[in-house]
mmCIF file of C-alpha atoms in Angstrom:
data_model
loop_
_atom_site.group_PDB
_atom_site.id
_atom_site.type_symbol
_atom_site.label_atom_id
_atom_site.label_comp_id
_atom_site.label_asym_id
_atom_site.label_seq_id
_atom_site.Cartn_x
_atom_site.Cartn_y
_atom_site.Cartn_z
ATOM 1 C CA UNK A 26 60.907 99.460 -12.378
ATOM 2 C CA UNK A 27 62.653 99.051 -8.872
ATOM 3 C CA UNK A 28 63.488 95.509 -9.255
ATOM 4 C CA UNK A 29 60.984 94.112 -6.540
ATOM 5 C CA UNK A 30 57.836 92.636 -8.607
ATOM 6 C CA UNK A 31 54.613 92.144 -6.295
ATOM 7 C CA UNK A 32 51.626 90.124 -7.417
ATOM 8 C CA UNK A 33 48.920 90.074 -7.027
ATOM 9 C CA UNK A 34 48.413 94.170 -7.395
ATOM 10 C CA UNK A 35 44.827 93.836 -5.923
ATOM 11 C CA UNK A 36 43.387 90.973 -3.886
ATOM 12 C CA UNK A 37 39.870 91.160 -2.245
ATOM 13 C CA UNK A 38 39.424 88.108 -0.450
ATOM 14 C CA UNK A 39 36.576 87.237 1.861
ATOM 15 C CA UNK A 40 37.571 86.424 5.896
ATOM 16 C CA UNK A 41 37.290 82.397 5.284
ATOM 17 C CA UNK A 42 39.551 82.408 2.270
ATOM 18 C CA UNK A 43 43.357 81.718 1.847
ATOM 19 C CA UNK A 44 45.519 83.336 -0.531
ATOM 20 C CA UNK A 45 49.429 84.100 -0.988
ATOM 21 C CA UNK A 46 50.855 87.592 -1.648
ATOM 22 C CA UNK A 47 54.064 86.961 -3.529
ATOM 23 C CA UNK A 48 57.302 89.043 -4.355
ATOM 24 C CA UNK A 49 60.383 88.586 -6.232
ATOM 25 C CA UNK A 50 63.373 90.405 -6.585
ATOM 26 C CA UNK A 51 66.054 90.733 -9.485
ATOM 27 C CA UNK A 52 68.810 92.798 -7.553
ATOM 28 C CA UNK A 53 70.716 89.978 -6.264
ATOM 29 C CA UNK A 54 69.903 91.249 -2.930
ATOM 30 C CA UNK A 55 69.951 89.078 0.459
ATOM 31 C CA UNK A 56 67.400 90.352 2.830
ATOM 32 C CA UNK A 57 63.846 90.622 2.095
ATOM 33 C CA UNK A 58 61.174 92.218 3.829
ATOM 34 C CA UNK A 59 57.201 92.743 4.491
ATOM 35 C CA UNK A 60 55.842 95.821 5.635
ATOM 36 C CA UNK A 61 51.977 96.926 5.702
ATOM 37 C CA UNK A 62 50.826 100.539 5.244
ATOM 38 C CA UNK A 63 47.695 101.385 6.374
ATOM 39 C CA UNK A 64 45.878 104.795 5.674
ATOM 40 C CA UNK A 65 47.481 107.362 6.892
ATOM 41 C CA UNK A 66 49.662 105.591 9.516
ATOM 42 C CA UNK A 67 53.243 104.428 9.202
ATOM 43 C CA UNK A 68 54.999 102.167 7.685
ATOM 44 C CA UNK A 69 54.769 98.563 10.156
ATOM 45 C CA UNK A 70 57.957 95.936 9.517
ATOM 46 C CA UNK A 71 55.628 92.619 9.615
ATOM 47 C CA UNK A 72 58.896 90.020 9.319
ATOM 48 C CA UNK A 73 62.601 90.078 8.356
ATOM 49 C CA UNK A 74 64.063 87.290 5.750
ATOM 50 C CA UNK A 75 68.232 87.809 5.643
ATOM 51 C CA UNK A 76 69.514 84.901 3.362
ATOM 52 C CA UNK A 77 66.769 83.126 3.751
ATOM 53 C CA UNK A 78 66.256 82.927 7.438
ATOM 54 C CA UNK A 79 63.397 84.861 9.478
ATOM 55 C CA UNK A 80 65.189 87.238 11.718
ATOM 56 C CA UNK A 81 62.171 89.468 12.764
ATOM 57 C CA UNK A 82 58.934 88.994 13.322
ATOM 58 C CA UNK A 83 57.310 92.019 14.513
ATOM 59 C CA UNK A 84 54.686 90.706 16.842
ATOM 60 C CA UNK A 85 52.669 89.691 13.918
ATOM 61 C CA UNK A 86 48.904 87.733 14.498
ATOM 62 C CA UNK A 87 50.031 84.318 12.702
ATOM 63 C CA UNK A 88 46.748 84.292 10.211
ATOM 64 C CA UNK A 89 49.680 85.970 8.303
ATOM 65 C CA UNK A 90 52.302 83.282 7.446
ATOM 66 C CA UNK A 91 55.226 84.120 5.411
ATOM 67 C CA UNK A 92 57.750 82.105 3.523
ATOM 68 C CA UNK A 93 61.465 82.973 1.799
ATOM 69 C CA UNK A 94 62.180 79.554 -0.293
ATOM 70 C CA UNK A 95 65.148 81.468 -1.902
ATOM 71 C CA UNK A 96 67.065 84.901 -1.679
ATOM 72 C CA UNK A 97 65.228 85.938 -4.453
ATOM 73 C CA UNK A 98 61.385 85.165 -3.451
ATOM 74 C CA UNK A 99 59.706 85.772 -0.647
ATOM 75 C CA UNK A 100 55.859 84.921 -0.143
ATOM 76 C CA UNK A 101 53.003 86.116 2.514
ATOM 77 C CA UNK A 102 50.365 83.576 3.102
ATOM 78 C CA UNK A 103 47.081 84.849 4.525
ATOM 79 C CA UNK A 104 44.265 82.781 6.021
ATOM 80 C CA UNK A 105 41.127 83.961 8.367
ATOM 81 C CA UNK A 106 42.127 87.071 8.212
ATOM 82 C CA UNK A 107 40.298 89.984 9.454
ATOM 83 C CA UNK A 108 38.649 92.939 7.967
ATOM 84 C CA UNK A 109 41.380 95.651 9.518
ATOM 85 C CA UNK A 110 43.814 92.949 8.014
ATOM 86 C CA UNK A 111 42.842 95.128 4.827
ATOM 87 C CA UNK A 112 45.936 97.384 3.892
ATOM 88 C CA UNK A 113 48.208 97.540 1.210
ATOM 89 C CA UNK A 114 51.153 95.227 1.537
ATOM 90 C CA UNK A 115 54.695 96.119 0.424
ATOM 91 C CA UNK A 116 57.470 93.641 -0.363
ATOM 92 C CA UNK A 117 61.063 95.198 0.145
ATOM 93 C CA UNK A 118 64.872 94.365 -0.344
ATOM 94 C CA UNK A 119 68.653 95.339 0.657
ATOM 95 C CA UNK A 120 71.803 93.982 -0.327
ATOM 96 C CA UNK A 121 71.760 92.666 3.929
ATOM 97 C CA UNK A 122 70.262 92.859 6.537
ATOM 98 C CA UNK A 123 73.121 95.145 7.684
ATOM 99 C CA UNK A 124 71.798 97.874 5.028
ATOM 100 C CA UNK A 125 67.992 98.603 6.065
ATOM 101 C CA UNK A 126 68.467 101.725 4.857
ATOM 102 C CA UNK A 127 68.663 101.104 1.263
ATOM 103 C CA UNK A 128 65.334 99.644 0.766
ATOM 104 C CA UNK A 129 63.919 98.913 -2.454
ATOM 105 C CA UNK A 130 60.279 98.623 -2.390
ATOM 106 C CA UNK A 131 57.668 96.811 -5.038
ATOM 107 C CA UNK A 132 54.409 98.757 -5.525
ATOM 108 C CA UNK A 133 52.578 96.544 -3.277
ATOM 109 C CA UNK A 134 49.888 94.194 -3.043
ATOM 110 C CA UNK A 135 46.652 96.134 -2.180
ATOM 111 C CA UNK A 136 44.256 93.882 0.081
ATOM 112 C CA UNK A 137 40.941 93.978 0.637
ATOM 113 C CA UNK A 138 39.200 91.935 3.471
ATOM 114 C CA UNK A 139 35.399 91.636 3.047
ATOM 115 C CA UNK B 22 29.996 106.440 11.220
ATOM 116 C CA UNK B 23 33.123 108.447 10.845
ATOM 117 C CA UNK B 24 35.787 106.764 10.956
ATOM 118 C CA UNK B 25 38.741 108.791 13.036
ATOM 119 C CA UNK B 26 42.267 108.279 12.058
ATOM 120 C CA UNK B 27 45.267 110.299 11.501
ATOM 121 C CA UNK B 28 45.242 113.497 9.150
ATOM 122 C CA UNK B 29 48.706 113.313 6.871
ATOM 123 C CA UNK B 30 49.837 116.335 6.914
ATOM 124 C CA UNK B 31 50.192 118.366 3.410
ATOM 125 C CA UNK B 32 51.859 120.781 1.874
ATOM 126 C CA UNK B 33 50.765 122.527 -1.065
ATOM 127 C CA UNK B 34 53.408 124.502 -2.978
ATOM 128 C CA UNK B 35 53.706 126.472 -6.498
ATOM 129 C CA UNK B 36 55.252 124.694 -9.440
ATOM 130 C CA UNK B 37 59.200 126.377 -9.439
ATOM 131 C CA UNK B 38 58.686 127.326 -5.517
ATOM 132 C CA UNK B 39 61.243 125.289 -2.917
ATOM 133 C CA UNK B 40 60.179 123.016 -0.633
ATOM 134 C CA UNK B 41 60.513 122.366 2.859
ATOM 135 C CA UNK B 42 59.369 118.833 4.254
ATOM 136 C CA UNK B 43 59.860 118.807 8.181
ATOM 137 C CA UNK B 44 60.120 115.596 10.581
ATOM 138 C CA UNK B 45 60.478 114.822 13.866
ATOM 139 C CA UNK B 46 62.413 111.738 15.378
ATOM 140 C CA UNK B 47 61.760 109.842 18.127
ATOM 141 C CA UNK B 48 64.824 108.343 18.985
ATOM 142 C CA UNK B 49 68.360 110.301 20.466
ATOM 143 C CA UNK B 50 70.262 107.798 19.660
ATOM 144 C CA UNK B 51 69.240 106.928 15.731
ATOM 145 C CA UNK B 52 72.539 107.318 13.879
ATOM 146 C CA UNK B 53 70.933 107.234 10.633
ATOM 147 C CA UNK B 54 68.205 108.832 8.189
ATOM 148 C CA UNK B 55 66.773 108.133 4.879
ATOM 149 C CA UNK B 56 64.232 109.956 3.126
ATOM 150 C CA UNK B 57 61.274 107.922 0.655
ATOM 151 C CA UNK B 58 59.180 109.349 -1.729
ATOM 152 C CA UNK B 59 55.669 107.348 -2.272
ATOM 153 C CA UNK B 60 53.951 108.049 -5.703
ATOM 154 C CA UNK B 61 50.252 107.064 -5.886
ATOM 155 C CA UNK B 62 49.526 103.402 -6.332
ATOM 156 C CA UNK B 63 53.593 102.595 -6.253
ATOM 157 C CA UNK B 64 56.431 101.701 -3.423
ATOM 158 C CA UNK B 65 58.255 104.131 -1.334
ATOM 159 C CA UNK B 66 61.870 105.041 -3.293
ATOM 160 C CA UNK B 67 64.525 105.669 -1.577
ATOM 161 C CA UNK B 68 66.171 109.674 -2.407
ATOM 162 C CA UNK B 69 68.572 110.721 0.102
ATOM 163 C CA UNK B 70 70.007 109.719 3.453
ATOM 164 C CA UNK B 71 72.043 111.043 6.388
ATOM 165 C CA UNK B 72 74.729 109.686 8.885
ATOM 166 C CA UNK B 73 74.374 111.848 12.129
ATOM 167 C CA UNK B 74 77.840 112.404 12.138
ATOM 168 C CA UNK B 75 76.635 114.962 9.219
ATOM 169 C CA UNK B 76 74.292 118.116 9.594
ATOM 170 C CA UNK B 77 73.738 118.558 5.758
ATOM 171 C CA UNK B 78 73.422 116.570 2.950
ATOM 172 C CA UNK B 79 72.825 117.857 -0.947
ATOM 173 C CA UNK B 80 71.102 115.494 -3.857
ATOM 174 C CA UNK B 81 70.753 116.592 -7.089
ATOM 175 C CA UNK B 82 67.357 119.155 -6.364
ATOM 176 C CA UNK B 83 67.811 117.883 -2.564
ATOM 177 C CA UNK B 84 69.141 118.576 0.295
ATOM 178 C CA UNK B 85 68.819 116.898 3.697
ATOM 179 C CA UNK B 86 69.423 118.666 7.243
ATOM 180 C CA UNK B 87 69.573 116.718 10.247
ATOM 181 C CA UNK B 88 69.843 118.846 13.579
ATOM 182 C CA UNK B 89 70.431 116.152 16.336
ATOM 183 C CA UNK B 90 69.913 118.976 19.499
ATOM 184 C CA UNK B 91 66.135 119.182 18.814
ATOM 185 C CA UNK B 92 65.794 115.652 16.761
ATOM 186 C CA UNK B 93 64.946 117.552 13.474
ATOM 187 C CA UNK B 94 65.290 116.453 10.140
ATOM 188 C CA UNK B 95 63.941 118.281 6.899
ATOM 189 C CA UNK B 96 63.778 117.782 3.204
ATOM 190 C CA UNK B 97 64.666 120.971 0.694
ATOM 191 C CA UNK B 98 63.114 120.555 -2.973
ATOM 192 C CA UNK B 99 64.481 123.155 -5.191
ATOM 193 C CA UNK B 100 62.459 124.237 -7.925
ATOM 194 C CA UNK B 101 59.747 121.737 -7.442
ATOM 195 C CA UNK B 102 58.124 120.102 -10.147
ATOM 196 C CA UNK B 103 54.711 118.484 -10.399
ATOM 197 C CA UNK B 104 56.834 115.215 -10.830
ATOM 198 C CA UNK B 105 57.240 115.934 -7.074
ATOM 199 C CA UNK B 106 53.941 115.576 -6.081
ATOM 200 C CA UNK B 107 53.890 112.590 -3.722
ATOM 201 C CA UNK B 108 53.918 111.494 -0.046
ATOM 202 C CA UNK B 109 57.584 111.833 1.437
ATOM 203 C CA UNK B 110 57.944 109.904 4.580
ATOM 204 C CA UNK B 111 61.213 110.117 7.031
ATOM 205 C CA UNK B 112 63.039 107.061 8.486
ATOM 206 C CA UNK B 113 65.330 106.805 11.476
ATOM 207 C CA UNK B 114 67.737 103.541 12.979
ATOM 208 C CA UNK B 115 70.531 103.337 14.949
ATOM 209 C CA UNK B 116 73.514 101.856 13.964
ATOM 210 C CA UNK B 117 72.109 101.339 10.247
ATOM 211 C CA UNK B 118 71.609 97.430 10.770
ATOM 212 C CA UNK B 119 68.464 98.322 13.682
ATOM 213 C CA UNK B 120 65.029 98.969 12.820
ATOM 214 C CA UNK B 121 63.846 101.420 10.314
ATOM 215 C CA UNK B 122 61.062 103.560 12.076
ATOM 216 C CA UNK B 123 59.028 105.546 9.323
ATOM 217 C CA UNK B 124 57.408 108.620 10.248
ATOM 218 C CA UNK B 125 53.558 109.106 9.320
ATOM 219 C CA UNK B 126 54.648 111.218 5.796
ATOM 220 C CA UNK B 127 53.985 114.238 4.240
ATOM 221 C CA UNK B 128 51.729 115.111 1.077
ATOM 222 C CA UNK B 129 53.438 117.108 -1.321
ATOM 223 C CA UNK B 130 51.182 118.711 -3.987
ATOM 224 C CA UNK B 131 52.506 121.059 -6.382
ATOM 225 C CA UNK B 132 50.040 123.433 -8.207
ATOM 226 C CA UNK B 133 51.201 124.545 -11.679
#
């Protein structure tokens, strides 16, 4: 338990659809993150949430839409997105943004694009 | 077809052997390191980090050593246990508040 739940675990979801990834952290924590991993290539930062404001957005197609209401929940919304979209999707958080070292990743949200 | 991507590169080590996990920055002036360790079907977790003003670093089973003159940075697992079978992946930033650029990772896999 790293104190960064991620739901759904699995989504497949077909290229007309729209769904939300969602993630919620219990560490009190102030920035919030999304990153996608794809096989076998690095970790990508997708956006940057420190207290509740988007401070990075890492050139990211806007079929991907994010949203922080609070410190404490951060949400990915995804609509028309692509089959290379497919990738699992990790939700991360640091006491600042100041500390992007000391991540604390959820388990991720593993997408499927059909 | 095929498809062509990157191969991860593994290492494959005896239950009880050390381990070495190597990696390569990109960036002279990155001023600090972390170290993650990815279990199957779970998020990276943070184990051990570096300042550059440091050229070692020990954990409990870990040790870090960052050499800054060729951009090096490797990851010593004493006595490794199955428990440490996982993908470890290297991160760099400068000035601890930048960017965090992950290397590709390494795939540990410990035989018993």
């Amino acid at each position: 338990e790293t104190g960064v739940t991620q739901t759904p675990r699995h989504l497949v979801m077909g290229m007309t659809n729209k769904k939300s990834l969602k993630c919620e952290q219990h560490l009190g924590h102030n920035a919030m993150y999304w990153y996608k991993q794809s096989a076998k290539k690095p970790l990508e930062l997708m956006f940057v949430y420190n207290f509740k404001e988007q401070t990075e957005n890492n050139s990211v197609p806007s079929r991907f839409s994010p949203e922080c209401p609070n410190s404490s929940h951060l949400f990915l919304h995804l609509h028309t997105l692509q089959p290379e979209d497919s990738a699992l999707y990790l939700c991360a958080s640091s006491q600042d943004r100041r500390n992007t070292g000391e991540l604390f990743f959820g388990e991720g949200s593993r997408l499927t694009v059909l | 077809g095929e498809s062509v991507g990157l191969h991860l590169p593994t290492l494959s080590v005896q239950e009880g052997d050390n381990s070495i996990i190597n990696c390569a920055y990109s960036n002279s002036a990155s001023d600090y390191f972390i170290w993650y360790k990815q279990e199957s079907g779970k998020g990276p977790q943070f184990i051990i980090d570096i300042r550059s003003n440091m050229d070692k670093r020990q954990g409990q089973r870990v040790t870090v050593l960052l050499n800054k003159t060729v951009k090096h940075l490797s990851l010593q697992i004493a006595a490794t246990q199955p428990g440490d079978s996982a993908v470890y992946f290297c991160a760099e930033c400068y000035n601890q508040g930048g960017k965090l650029i992950f290397g590709q990772g390494t795939e540990l896999s410990v035989k018993p």
